[in-house]
Amino acid sequence: MTKQKIRKAVFPAAGMGTRFLPATKSMPKEMLPLVDKPLIQYGVEEAIAAGCTEIIIVTGRGKNTIEDHFDRSPELEASLEARGKTALLEVARSVSSLAHITYTRQSEALGLGHAVLQTKQLVGNEPFAVILPDDLVDAKTPCLKQMVEAFEETGASILGSEIIEGPSISSYGVLKCSPSSWDARLLAIDDMVEKPKFEDAPSKNAIIGRYILTPRIFELIEKVTPGAGGELQLTDAIRALLKYEKVYGFTFEGKRHDAGDKLGFLKATVEFALKRDDLGPQFREWLKEFPL
Ligand code: UTP
């Protein structure tokens, strides 16, 4: 296979975010702020850092604030300018100039595979990245950048993977895999299982919300049989992809936070706040005094 550049990053953001109700009744989960930045912006910045130039966001009903967030805000900018708030003006402006963003809609939340399928025309016939905005990876080298580098070596689809200890592995897609002989971070995948029972999990290598996929995935998603609730699972399509192409797991360097889960979101908030120069020292002092 000829190795192409990863130019496009897809962000599925059309889910219902039920784990965050009632906050997500009228507000997209992807817009929940981690300290002061919406989850999806962390993902978009990661994609740009990995060299992506086209961002494709899959939205749905009630998700308009995502588009507003990445758009210019002339009234806000004029007001900040008039009040001489130049630093904040820069913050507001920089968001809207981050990247070229295209939006497409998933009219019903019929699963991750279905969300990705909505981008078929926009992605076209080239390999692309998928970032799940509620999986946050804190890493020296951004997670997707590490994966793009691995893709440049392999030219094959690559799934971000993490070791998950204990029964919580049952919440993930899990790889049946073995380390490749030439790069310990790359796992040659034989098979994968979606949300196995703990005792049936073929390994501790779970799939997380970072993917690089070859375009053949679209025709395979189209062939997937819908599961419970009519959902099209991306994992089922990747499983089918294994019959045609090599697919690798990739053990990234960095720390992942499951910010789509309440406890994971709280942990991420604390860790990110502690790392901030402007908040960290005071927050740390306050935490020390907090009666636990
Ligand atoms: P999640 O399963 O974490 O999101 O999907 P969810 O379904 O919105 O959340 P809960 O479980 O009800 O709390 C991961 C990402 O995939 C998107 C979500 O918006 C989220 O960013 N997604 C999921 C879609 O775009 N479409 C879907 O049909 C399902």
PDB file of C-alpha atoms and ligand atoms in Angstrom:
ATOM      1  CA  MET A   1       0.000   0.000   0.000  1.00  0.00           C
ATOM      2  CA  THR A   2       1.250   3.525  -0.757  1.00  0.00           C
ATOM      3  CA  LYS A   3       1.662   5.534   2.404  1.00  0.00           C
ATOM      4  CA  GLN A   4      -0.412   8.688   2.369  1.00  0.00           C
ATOM      5  CA  LYS A   5      -0.383  11.614   4.767  1.00  0.00           C
ATOM      6  CA  ILE A   6      -3.060  11.847   7.439  1.00  0.00           C
ATOM      7  CA  ARG A   7      -4.694  15.180   6.606  1.00  0.00           C
ATOM      8  CA  LYS A   8      -8.188  14.677   7.947  1.00  0.00           C
ATOM      9  CA  ALA A   9      -9.406  14.092  11.485  1.00  0.00           C
ATOM     10  CA  VAL A  10     -12.985  13.041  12.214  1.00  0.00           C
ATOM     11  CA  PHE A  11     -14.648  13.923  15.530  1.00  0.00           C
ATOM     12  CA  PRO A  12     -17.841  12.007  16.290  1.00  0.00           C
ATOM     13  CA  ALA A  13     -19.821  14.373  18.524  1.00  0.00           C
ATOM     14  CA  ALA A  14     -23.428  13.403  17.898  1.00  0.00           C
ATOM     15  CA  GLY A  15     -23.951  11.090  20.877  1.00  0.00           C
ATOM     16  CA  MET A  16     -26.522  11.787  23.573  1.00  0.00           C
ATOM     17  CA  GLY A  17     -24.110  11.998  26.482  1.00  0.00           C
ATOM     18  CA  THR A  18     -26.548  10.287  28.820  1.00  0.00           C
ATOM     19  CA  ARG A  19     -23.939   9.689  31.512  1.00  0.00           C
ATOM     20  CA  PHE A  20     -23.783  13.427  32.083  1.00  0.00           C
ATOM     21  CA  LEU A  21     -27.498  14.108  32.395  1.00  0.00           C
ATOM     22  CA  PRO A  22     -28.934  16.541  33.301  1.00  0.00           C
ATOM     23  CA  ALA A  23     -25.970  18.716  32.173  1.00  0.00           C
ATOM     24  CA  THR A  24     -26.166  17.266  28.658  1.00  0.00           C
ATOM     25  CA  LYS A  25     -29.906  17.745  28.211  1.00  0.00           C
ATOM     26  CA  SER A  26     -29.326  20.939  26.272  1.00  0.00           C
ATOM     27  CA  MET A  27     -25.532  21.096  26.184  1.00  0.00           C
ATOM     28  CA  PRO A  28     -23.229  18.838  24.181  1.00  0.00           C
ATOM     29  CA  LYS A  29     -21.032  16.592  26.306  1.00  0.00           C
ATOM     30  CA  GLU A  30     -18.175  17.543  23.996  1.00  0.00           C
ATOM     31  CA  MET A  31     -18.494  21.155  25.196  1.00  0.00           C
ATOM     32  CA  LEU A  32     -18.059  20.347  28.890  1.00  0.00           C
ATOM     33  CA  PRO A  33     -15.105  22.462  30.016  1.00  0.00           C
ATOM     34  CA  LEU A  34     -12.056  20.864  31.492  1.00  0.00           C
ATOM     35  CA  VAL A  35     -10.879  23.809  33.613  1.00  0.00           C
ATOM     36  CA  ASP A  36     -11.723  26.415  30.949  1.00  0.00           C
ATOM     37  CA  LYS A  37     -11.501  24.645  27.601  1.00  0.00           C
ATOM     38  CA  PRO A  38     -14.191  22.419  26.081  1.00  0.00           C
ATOM     39  CA  LEU A  39     -13.255  18.751  25.712  1.00  0.00           C
ATOM     40  CA  ILE A  40     -13.514  18.886  21.930  1.00  0.00           C
ATOM     41  CA  GLN A  41     -11.008  21.734  21.674  1.00  0.00           C
ATOM     42  CA  TYR A  42      -8.345  19.586  23.347  1.00  0.00           C
ATOM     43  CA  GLY A  43      -8.968  16.976  20.640  1.00  0.00           C
ATOM     44  CA  VAL A  44      -8.897  19.493  17.792  1.00  0.00           C
ATOM     45  CA  GLU A  45      -5.597  20.899  19.077  1.00  0.00           C
ATOM     46  CA  GLU A  46      -4.189  17.360  19.239  1.00  0.00           C
ATOM     47  CA  ALA A  47      -5.198  16.699  15.628  1.00  0.00           C
ATOM     48  CA  ILE A  48      -3.559  19.920  14.471  1.00  0.00           C
ATOM     49  CA  ALA A  49      -0.397  19.063  16.423  1.00  0.00           C
ATOM     50  CA  ALA A  50      -0.382  15.736  14.561  1.00  0.00           C
ATOM     51  CA  GLY A  51      -0.346  17.563  11.224  1.00  0.00           C
ATOM     52  CA  CYS A  52      -4.057  17.316  10.318  1.00  0.00           C
ATOM     53  CA  THR A  53      -5.334  20.262   8.310  1.00  0.00           C
ATOM     54  CA  GLU A  54      -8.971  19.272   7.834  1.00  0.00           C
ATOM     55  CA  ILE A  55     -11.193  18.765  10.871  1.00  0.00           C
ATOM     56  CA  ILE A  56     -14.547  17.060  10.316  1.00  0.00           C
ATOM     57  CA  ILE A  57     -17.008  17.171  13.195  1.00  0.00           C
ATOM     58  CA  VAL A  58     -20.081  14.948  13.216  1.00  0.00           C
ATOM     59  CA  THR A  59     -22.827  16.786  15.057  1.00  0.00           C
ATOM     60  CA  GLY A  60     -26.543  16.381  15.540  1.00  0.00           C
ATOM     61  CA  ARG A  61     -29.541  18.095  17.105  1.00  0.00           C
ATOM     62  CA  GLY A  62     -28.675  20.307  20.075  1.00  0.00           C
ATOM     63  CA  LYS A  63     -25.011  20.499  19.122  1.00  0.00           C
ATOM     64  CA  ASN A  64     -24.951  24.013  17.631  1.00  0.00           C
ATOM     65  CA  THR A  65     -22.740  25.403  20.374  1.00  0.00           C
ATOM     66  CA  ILE A  66     -19.874  23.314  18.951  1.00  0.00           C
ATOM     67  CA  GLU A  67     -20.097  25.264  15.686  1.00  0.00           C
ATOM     68  CA  ASP A  68     -20.467  28.564  17.552  1.00  0.00           C
ATOM     69  CA  HIS A  69     -17.429  27.743  19.644  1.00  0.00           C
ATOM     70  CA  PHE A  70     -15.118  27.332  16.656  1.00  0.00           C
ATOM     71  CA  ASP A  71     -16.600  30.321  14.785  1.00  0.00           C
ATOM     72  CA  ARG A  72     -15.734  34.009  15.077  1.00  0.00           C
ATOM     73  CA  SER A  73     -17.633  35.921  17.757  1.00  0.00           C
ATOM     74  CA  PRO A  74     -17.689  39.547  16.541  1.00  0.00           C
ATOM     75  CA  GLU A  75     -19.742  40.927  19.468  1.00  0.00           C
ATOM     76  CA  LEU A  76     -17.530  39.302  22.087  1.00  0.00           C
ATOM     77  CA  GLU A  77     -14.369  40.370  20.268  1.00  0.00           C
ATOM     78  CA  ALA A  78     -15.596  43.981  19.917  1.00  0.00           C
ATOM     79  CA  SER A  79     -16.490  44.123  23.591  1.00  0.00           C
ATOM     80  CA  LEU A  80     -13.124  42.716  24.721  1.00  0.00           C
ATOM     81  CA  GLU A  81     -11.314  45.083  22.374  1.00  0.00           C
ATOM     82  CA  ALA A  82     -13.250  48.119  23.652  1.00  0.00           C
ATOM     83  CA  ARG A  83     -12.349  47.165  27.235  1.00  0.00           C
ATOM     84  CA  GLY A  84      -8.684  46.654  26.373  1.00  0.00           C
ATOM     85  CA  LYS A  85      -8.762  42.975  27.352  1.00  0.00           C
ATOM     86  CA  THR A  86      -6.153  41.995  24.793  1.00  0.00           C
ATOM     87  CA  ALA A  87      -5.110  38.667  26.307  1.00  0.00           C
ATOM     88  CA  LEU A  88      -8.715  37.417  26.430  1.00  0.00           C
ATOM     89  CA  LEU A  89      -9.314  38.792  22.947  1.00  0.00           C
ATOM     90  CA  GLU A  90      -6.431  36.668  21.728  1.00  0.00           C
ATOM     91  CA  VAL A  91      -7.896  33.588  23.464  1.00  0.00           C
ATOM     92  CA  ALA A  92     -11.304  34.155  21.834  1.00  0.00           C
ATOM     93  CA  ARG A  93      -9.825  34.826  18.396  1.00  0.00           C
ATOM     94  CA  SER A  94      -7.366  31.966  18.392  1.00  0.00           C
ATOM     95  CA  VAL A  95     -10.139  29.378  18.785  1.00  0.00           C
ATOM     96  CA  SER A  96     -11.787  30.468  15.547  1.00  0.00           C
ATOM     97  CA  SER A  97      -8.541  30.370  13.603  1.00  0.00           C
ATOM     98  CA  LEU A  98      -7.428  26.947  14.830  1.00  0.00           C
ATOM     99  CA  ALA A  99      -8.255  24.937  11.721  1.00  0.00           C
ATOM    100  CA  HIS A 100     -10.479  24.486   8.724  1.00  0.00           C
ATOM    101  CA  ILE A 101     -13.526  22.758  10.174  1.00  0.00           C
ATOM    102  CA  THR A 102     -16.346  21.091   8.266  1.00  0.00           C
ATOM    103  CA  TYR A 103     -19.529  19.854   9.922  1.00  0.00           C
ATOM    104  CA  THR A 104     -21.776  17.014   8.957  1.00  0.00           C
ATOM    105  CA  ARG A 105     -24.789  15.660  10.797  1.00  0.00           C
ATOM    106  CA  GLN A 106     -25.799  12.280  12.099  1.00  0.00           C
ATOM    107  CA  SER A 107     -29.565  12.554  12.229  1.00  0.00           C
ATOM    108  CA  GLU A 108     -29.926   9.763  14.783  1.00  0.00           C
ATOM    109  CA  ALA A 109     -27.321   8.522  17.271  1.00  0.00           C
ATOM    110  CA  LEU A 110     -26.975   5.073  15.704  1.00  0.00           C
ATOM    111  CA  GLY A 111     -23.534   4.307  17.024  1.00  0.00           C
ATOM    112  CA  LEU A 112     -19.920   5.250  16.477  1.00  0.00           C
ATOM    113  CA  GLY A 113     -19.650   3.317  13.208  1.00  0.00           C
ATOM    114  CA  HIS A 114     -22.701   5.138  11.874  1.00  0.00           C
ATOM    115  CA  ALA A 115     -21.251   8.509  12.966  1.00  0.00           C
ATOM    116  CA  VAL A 116     -17.992   7.801  11.120  1.00  0.00           C
ATOM    117  CA  LEU A 117     -19.948   6.642   8.048  1.00  0.00           C
ATOM    118  CA  GLN A 118     -21.501  10.121   7.772  1.00  0.00           C
ATOM    119  CA  THR A 119     -18.045  11.447   6.818  1.00  0.00           C
ATOM    120  CA  LYS A 120     -17.543   9.079   3.854  1.00  0.00           C
ATOM    121  CA  GLN A 121     -17.853  11.788   1.180  1.00  0.00           C
ATOM    122  CA  LEU A 122     -15.854  14.345   3.133  1.00  0.00           C
ATOM    123  CA  VAL A 123     -12.972  11.962   3.824  1.00  0.00           C
ATOM    124  CA  GLY A 124     -12.904  10.398   0.365  1.00  0.00           C
ATOM    125  CA  ASN A 125     -10.335   7.822  -0.610  1.00  0.00           C
ATOM    126  CA  GLU A 126      -7.565   8.526   1.877  1.00  0.00           C
ATOM    127  CA  PRO A 127      -6.536   7.300   5.334  1.00  0.00           C
ATOM    128  CA  PHE A 128      -7.847   9.466   8.151  1.00  0.00           C
ATOM    129  CA  ALA A 129      -7.844   9.868  11.912  1.00  0.00           C
ATOM    130  CA  VAL A 130     -10.761   9.513  14.320  1.00  0.00           C
ATOM    131  CA  ILE A 131     -10.632  11.188  17.715  1.00  0.00           C
ATOM    132  CA  LEU A 132     -13.280  10.612  20.363  1.00  0.00           C
ATOM    133  CA  PRO A 133     -13.376  13.962  22.103  1.00  0.00           C
ATOM    134  CA  ASP A 134     -14.248  12.555  25.520  1.00  0.00           C
ATOM    135  CA  ASP A 135     -11.021  10.528  25.628  1.00  0.00           C
ATOM    136  CA  LEU A 136      -8.330  12.959  26.619  1.00  0.00           C
ATOM    137  CA  VAL A 137      -4.685  12.014  26.353  1.00  0.00           C
ATOM    138  CA  ASP A 138      -2.148  14.040  28.262  1.00  0.00           C
ATOM    139  CA  ALA A 139       1.198  13.332  26.595  1.00  0.00           C
ATOM    140  CA  LYS A 140       4.523  15.000  25.871  1.00  0.00           C
ATOM    141  CA  THR A 141       4.144  14.057  22.210  1.00  0.00           C
ATOM    142  CA  PRO A 142       0.428  14.288  21.395  1.00  0.00           C
ATOM    143  CA  CYS A 143      -1.096  10.804  21.143  1.00  0.00           C
ATOM    144  CA  LEU A 144      -2.296  11.205  17.550  1.00  0.00           C
ATOM    145  CA  LYS A 145       1.133  12.476  16.505  1.00  0.00           C
ATOM    146  CA  GLN A 146       2.697   9.303  17.915  1.00  0.00           C
ATOM    147  CA  MET A 147       0.160   7.285  15.937  1.00  0.00           C
ATOM    148  CA  VAL A 148       0.709   9.249  12.725  1.00  0.00           C
ATOM    149  CA  GLU A 149       4.431   8.482  13.048  1.00  0.00           C
ATOM    150  CA  ALA A 150       3.598   4.797  13.452  1.00  0.00           C
ATOM    151  CA  PHE A 151       1.309   5.008  10.418  1.00  0.00           C
ATOM    152  CA  GLU A 152       4.180   6.477   8.415  1.00  0.00           C
ATOM    153  CA  GLU A 153       6.080   3.266   9.203  1.00  0.00           C
ATOM    154  CA  THR A 154       3.280   0.783   8.575  1.00  0.00           C
ATOM    155  CA  GLY A 155       0.806   2.397   6.162  1.00  0.00           C
ATOM    156  CA  ALA A 156      -1.818   0.344   8.007  1.00  0.00           C
ATOM    157  CA  SER A 157      -4.792   1.157  10.222  1.00  0.00           C
ATOM    158  CA  ILE A 158      -3.772   1.790  13.832  1.00  0.00           C
ATOM    159  CA  LEU A 159      -5.901   1.740  16.980  1.00  0.00           C
ATOM    160  CA  GLY A 160      -4.832   3.582  20.126  1.00  0.00           C
ATOM    161  CA  SER A 161      -4.568   1.047  22.912  1.00  0.00           C
ATOM    162  CA  GLU A 162      -4.074   1.028  26.649  1.00  0.00           C
ATOM    163  CA  ILE A 163      -3.545  -1.685  29.267  1.00  0.00           C
ATOM    164  CA  ILE A 164      -6.620  -1.887  31.473  1.00  0.00           C
ATOM    165  CA  GLU A 165      -6.302  -3.922  34.662  1.00  0.00           C
ATOM    166  CA  GLY A 166      -9.269  -5.662  36.250  1.00  0.00           C
ATOM    167  CA  PRO A 167     -12.975  -5.971  35.461  1.00  0.00           C
ATOM    168  CA  SER A 168     -13.331  -2.511  33.917  1.00  0.00           C
ATOM    169  CA  ILE A 169     -11.857  -4.038  30.715  1.00  0.00           C
ATOM    170  CA  SER A 170     -15.484  -5.077  30.063  1.00  0.00           C
ATOM    171  CA  SER A 171     -16.328  -1.499  29.052  1.00  0.00           C
ATOM    172  CA  TYR A 172     -13.918  -1.563  26.100  1.00  0.00           C
ATOM    173  CA  GLY A 173     -13.180  -3.177  22.780  1.00  0.00           C
ATOM    174  CA  VAL A 174     -10.339  -5.591  23.573  1.00  0.00           C
ATOM    175  CA  LEU A 175      -7.559  -6.799  21.269  1.00  0.00           C
ATOM    176  CA  LYS A 176      -6.359 -10.326  20.684  1.00  0.00           C
ATOM    177  CA  CYS A 177      -2.848  -9.377  19.699  1.00  0.00           C
ATOM    178  CA  SER A 178       0.888  -9.926  19.972  1.00  0.00           C
ATOM    179  CA  PRO A 179       3.714  -7.367  20.051  1.00  0.00           C
ATOM    180  CA  SER A 180       5.327  -6.788  16.680  1.00  0.00           C
ATOM    181  CA  SER A 181       8.988  -7.779  16.521  1.00  0.00           C
ATOM    182  CA  TRP A 182      10.197  -4.376  15.252  1.00  0.00           C
ATOM    183  CA  ASP A 183       8.413  -1.903  17.537  1.00  0.00           C
ATOM    184  CA  ALA A 184       7.262  -2.901  21.028  1.00  0.00           C
ATOM    185  CA  ARG A 185       4.527  -0.235  20.952  1.00  0.00           C
ATOM    186  CA  LEU A 186       2.908  -1.797  17.878  1.00  0.00           C
ATOM    187  CA  LEU A 187       0.614  -4.764  18.472  1.00  0.00           C
ATOM    188  CA  ALA A 188      -0.260  -7.045  15.583  1.00  0.00           C
ATOM    189  CA  ILE A 189      -4.000  -7.643  15.916  1.00  0.00           C
ATOM    190  CA  ASP A 190      -5.499 -11.088  15.237  1.00  0.00           C
ATOM    191  CA  ASP A 191      -8.997 -10.321  16.429  1.00  0.00           C
ATOM    192  CA  MET A 192     -10.963  -8.082  18.754  1.00  0.00           C
ATOM    193  CA  VAL A 193     -14.002  -8.365  20.990  1.00  0.00           C
ATOM    194  CA  GLU A 194     -16.383  -5.556  21.945  1.00  0.00           C
ATOM    195  CA  LYS A 195     -17.075  -5.281  25.681  1.00  0.00           C
ATOM    196  CA  PRO A 196     -16.155  -8.873  26.691  1.00  0.00           C
ATOM    197  CA  LYS A 197     -16.850 -10.351  30.114  1.00  0.00           C
ATOM    198  CA  PHE A 198     -13.742  -9.958  32.292  1.00  0.00           C
ATOM    199  CA  GLU A 199     -13.023 -13.711  32.156  1.00  0.00           C
ATOM    200  CA  ASP A 200     -13.414 -13.785  28.347  1.00  0.00           C
ATOM    201  CA  ALA A 201     -11.195 -10.792  27.550  1.00  0.00           C
ATOM    202  CA  PRO A 202      -8.468 -11.969  25.143  1.00  0.00           C
ATOM    203  CA  SER A 203      -5.904  -9.530  26.629  1.00  0.00           C
ATOM    204  CA  LYS A 204      -5.591  -6.408  28.763  1.00  0.00           C
ATOM    205  CA  ASN A 205      -5.112  -4.281  25.612  1.00  0.00           C
ATOM    206  CA  ALA A 206      -8.196  -2.098  25.332  1.00  0.00           C
ATOM    207  CA  ILE A 207      -9.047   0.138  22.385  1.00  0.00           C
ATOM    208  CA  ILE A 208      -9.279   3.824  23.292  1.00  0.00           C
ATOM    209  CA  GLY A 209     -10.640   6.802  21.385  1.00  0.00           C
ATOM    210  CA  ARG A 210      -7.861   7.292  18.844  1.00  0.00           C
ATOM    211  CA  TYR A 211      -7.874   5.609  15.441  1.00  0.00           C
ATOM    212  CA  ILE A 212      -6.121   5.880  12.117  1.00  0.00           C
ATOM    213  CA  LEU A 213      -8.200   4.095   9.510  1.00  0.00           C
ATOM    214  CA  THR A 214      -7.823   3.284   5.856  1.00  0.00           C
ATOM    215  CA  PRO A 215     -10.800   4.332   3.663  1.00  0.00           C
ATOM    216  CA  ARG A 216     -11.893   0.724   3.079  1.00  0.00           C
ATOM    217  CA  ILE A 217     -13.513   1.041   6.518  1.00  0.00           C
ATOM    218  CA  PHE A 218     -16.484   2.906   4.983  1.00  0.00           C
ATOM    219  CA  GLU A 219     -17.657   0.026   2.785  1.00  0.00           C
ATOM    220  CA  LEU A 220     -17.226  -2.307   5.755  1.00  0.00           C
ATOM    221  CA  ILE A 221     -19.297  -0.092   8.075  1.00  0.00           C
ATOM    222  CA  GLU A 222     -22.010  -0.191   5.414  1.00  0.00           C
ATOM    223  CA  LYS A 223     -22.007  -3.982   5.646  1.00  0.00           C
ATOM    224  CA  VAL A 224     -22.107  -4.184   9.454  1.00  0.00           C
ATOM    225  CA  THR A 225     -25.257  -5.706  10.916  1.00  0.00           C
ATOM    226  CA  PRO A 226     -26.783  -3.300  13.425  1.00  0.00           C
ATOM    227  CA  GLY A 227     -26.558  -4.440  17.029  1.00  0.00           C
ATOM    228  CA  ALA A 228     -28.801  -3.615  19.980  1.00  0.00           C
ATOM    229  CA  GLY A 229     -30.751  -0.377  19.438  1.00  0.00           C
ATOM    230  CA  GLY A 230     -29.871  -0.379  15.732  1.00  0.00           C
ATOM    231  CA  GLU A 231     -26.328   0.808  16.502  1.00  0.00           C
ATOM    232  CA  LEU A 232     -23.524   0.310  14.000  1.00  0.00           C
ATOM    233  CA  GLN A 233     -20.360  -0.499  15.914  1.00  0.00           C
ATOM    234  CA  LEU A 234     -17.057   0.759  14.560  1.00  0.00           C
ATOM    235  CA  THR A 235     -15.338  -2.230  16.187  1.00  0.00           C
ATOM    236  CA  ASP A 236     -17.376  -4.639  14.039  1.00  0.00           C
ATOM    237  CA  ALA A 237     -16.219  -2.869  10.875  1.00  0.00           C
ATOM    238  CA  ILE A 238     -12.571  -2.877  12.023  1.00  0.00           C
ATOM    239  CA  ARG A 239     -12.928  -6.595  12.706  1.00  0.00           C
ATOM    240  CA  ALA A 240     -14.066  -7.026   9.109  1.00  0.00           C
ATOM    241  CA  LEU A 241     -11.134  -4.866   7.948  1.00  0.00           C
ATOM    242  CA  LEU A 242      -8.768  -7.443   9.481  1.00  0.00           C
ATOM    243  CA  LYS A 243      -9.809  -9.880   6.751  1.00  0.00           C
ATOM    244  CA  TYR A 244      -8.344  -7.574   4.094  1.00  0.00           C
ATOM    245  CA  GLU A 245      -5.592  -5.550   5.729  1.00  0.00           C
ATOM    246  CA  LYS A 246      -3.195  -5.515   8.631  1.00  0.00           C
ATOM    247  CA  VAL A 247      -4.414  -3.521  11.617  1.00  0.00           C
ATOM    248  CA  TYR A 248      -2.184  -2.611  14.548  1.00  0.00           C
ATOM    249  CA  GLY A 249      -2.827  -1.646  18.118  1.00  0.00           C
ATOM    250  CA  PHE A 250      -0.585   1.118  19.384  1.00  0.00           C
ATOM    251  CA  THR A 251       0.472   1.500  23.011  1.00  0.00           C
ATOM    252  CA  PHE A 252       0.851   5.261  23.197  1.00  0.00           C
ATOM    253  CA  GLU A 253       3.011   7.108  25.707  1.00  0.00           C
ATOM    254  CA  GLY A 254       0.943   9.356  27.924  1.00  0.00           C
ATOM    255  CA  LYS A 255      -1.980   9.330  30.304  1.00  0.00           C
ATOM    256  CA  ARG A 256      -5.540   8.903  29.113  1.00  0.00           C
ATOM    257  CA  HIS A 257      -8.529  10.308  30.953  1.00  0.00           C
ATOM    258  CA  ASP A 258     -12.015   9.013  30.279  1.00  0.00           C
ATOM    259  CA  ALA A 259     -13.709  12.392  30.495  1.00  0.00           C
ATOM    260  CA  GLY A 260     -16.984  10.923  29.214  1.00  0.00           C
ATOM    261  CA  ASP A 261     -17.413   9.332  32.616  1.00  0.00           C
ATOM    262  CA  LYS A 262     -18.169  11.458  35.702  1.00  0.00           C
ATOM    263  CA  LEU A 263     -15.339  10.136  37.867  1.00  0.00           C
ATOM    264  CA  GLY A 264     -12.875  10.254  34.969  1.00  0.00           C
ATOM    265  CA  PHE A 265     -13.941  13.815  34.236  1.00  0.00           C
ATOM    266  CA  LEU A 266     -13.394  14.884  37.848  1.00  0.00           C
ATOM    267  CA  LYS A 267      -9.946  13.248  37.957  1.00  0.00           C
ATOM    268  CA  ALA A 268      -8.960  14.920  34.683  1.00  0.00           C
ATOM    269  CA  THR A 269     -10.160  18.301  35.953  1.00  0.00           C
ATOM    270  CA  VAL A 270      -8.042  18.009  39.099  1.00  0.00           C
ATOM    271  CA  GLU A 271      -4.936  16.858  37.196  1.00  0.00           C
ATOM    272  CA  PHE A 272      -5.234  19.511  34.497  1.00  0.00           C
ATOM    273  CA  ALA A 273      -5.899  22.259  37.060  1.00  0.00           C
ATOM    274  CA  LEU A 274      -2.875  21.211  39.135  1.00  0.00           C
ATOM    275  CA  LYS A 275      -0.663  21.475  36.041  1.00  0.00           C
ATOM    276  CA  ARG A 276      -1.739  25.017  35.245  1.00  0.00           C
ATOM    277  CA  ASP A 277       0.728  27.786  36.116  1.00  0.00           C
ATOM    278  CA  ASP A 278      -2.080  30.238  36.855  1.00  0.00           C
ATOM    279  CA  LEU A 279      -4.179  27.903  39.051  1.00  0.00           C
ATOM    280  CA  GLY A 280      -2.001  24.989  40.113  1.00  0.00           C
ATOM    281  CA  PRO A 281      -0.160  26.420  43.144  1.00  0.00           C
ATOM    282  CA  GLN A 282      -3.300  27.882  44.771  1.00  0.00           C
ATOM    283  CA  PHE A 283      -5.390  24.830  43.938  1.00  0.00           C
ATOM    284  CA  ARG A 284      -2.742  22.542  45.446  1.00  0.00           C
ATOM    285  CA  GLU A 285      -2.716  24.565  48.678  1.00  0.00           C
ATOM    286  CA  TRP A 286      -6.493  24.406  48.862  1.00  0.00           C
ATOM    287  CA  LEU A 287      -6.505  20.658  48.244  1.00  0.00           C
ATOM    288  CA  LYS A 288      -4.002  20.122  51.074  1.00  0.00           C
ATOM    289  CA  GLU A 289      -6.336  21.849  53.496  1.00  0.00           C
ATOM    290  CA  PHE A 290      -9.444  20.104  52.207  1.00  0.00           C
ATOM    291  CA  PRO A 291     -10.920  17.905  54.934  1.00  0.00           C
ATOM    292  CA  LEU A 292     -10.998  14.384  53.477  1.00  0.00           C
TER     293      LEU A 292
HETATM  294  P1  UTP B   1     -19.869   7.735  23.849  1.00  0.00           P
HETATM  295  O1  UTP B   1     -20.566   6.460  23.931  1.00  0.00           O
HETATM  296  O2  UTP B   1     -18.820   8.055  24.869  1.00  0.00           O
HETATM  297  O3  UTP B   1     -20.888   8.973  23.869  1.00  0.00           O
HETATM  298  O4  UTP B   1     -19.289   7.920  22.400  1.00  0.00           O
HETATM  299  P2  UTP B   1     -22.408   9.079  24.179  1.00  0.00           P
HETATM  300  O5  UTP B   1     -23.176   7.946  23.614  1.00  0.00           O
HETATM  301  O6  UTP B   1     -22.792  10.457  23.764  1.00  0.00           O
HETATM  302  O7  UTP B   1     -22.389   9.052  25.776  1.00  0.00           O
HETATM  303  P3  UTP B   1     -23.228   8.250  26.857  1.00  0.00           P
HETATM  304  O8  UTP B   1     -22.657   6.872  26.881  1.00  0.00           O
HETATM  305  O9  UTP B   1     -24.682   8.305  26.459  1.00  0.00           O
HETATM  306  O10 UTP B   1     -22.955   9.016  28.120  1.00  0.00           O
HETATM  307  C1  UTP B   1     -17.997   8.457  22.118  1.00  0.00           C
HETATM  308  C2  UTP B   1     -18.113   9.616  21.125  1.00  0.00           C
HETATM  309  O11 UTP B   1     -18.837   9.200  19.972  1.00  0.00           O
HETATM  310  C3  UTP B   1     -19.891  10.096  19.698  1.00  0.00           C
HETATM  311  C4  UTP B   1     -20.206  10.791  21.025  1.00  0.00           C
HETATM  312  O12 UTP B   1     -20.739  12.090  20.784  1.00  0.00           O
HETATM  313  C5  UTP B   1     -18.849  10.826  21.713  1.00  0.00           C
HETATM  314  O13 UTP B   1     -18.131  11.993  21.389  1.00  0.00           O
HETATM  315  N1  UTP B   1     -21.058   9.353  19.141  1.00  0.00           N
HETATM  316  C6  UTP B   1     -21.523   8.248  19.778  1.00  0.00           C
HETATM  317  C7  UTP B   1     -21.641   9.802  17.973  1.00  0.00           C
HETATM  318  O14 UTP B   1     -21.199  10.807  17.365  1.00  0.00           O
HETATM  319  N2  UTP B   1     -22.722   9.130  17.479  1.00  0.00           N
HETATM  320  C8  UTP B   1     -23.230   8.031  18.083  1.00  0.00           C
HETATM  321  O15 UTP B   1     -24.226   7.462  17.577  1.00  0.00           O
HETATM  322  C9  UTP B   1     -22.611   7.578  19.262  1.00  0.00           C
END
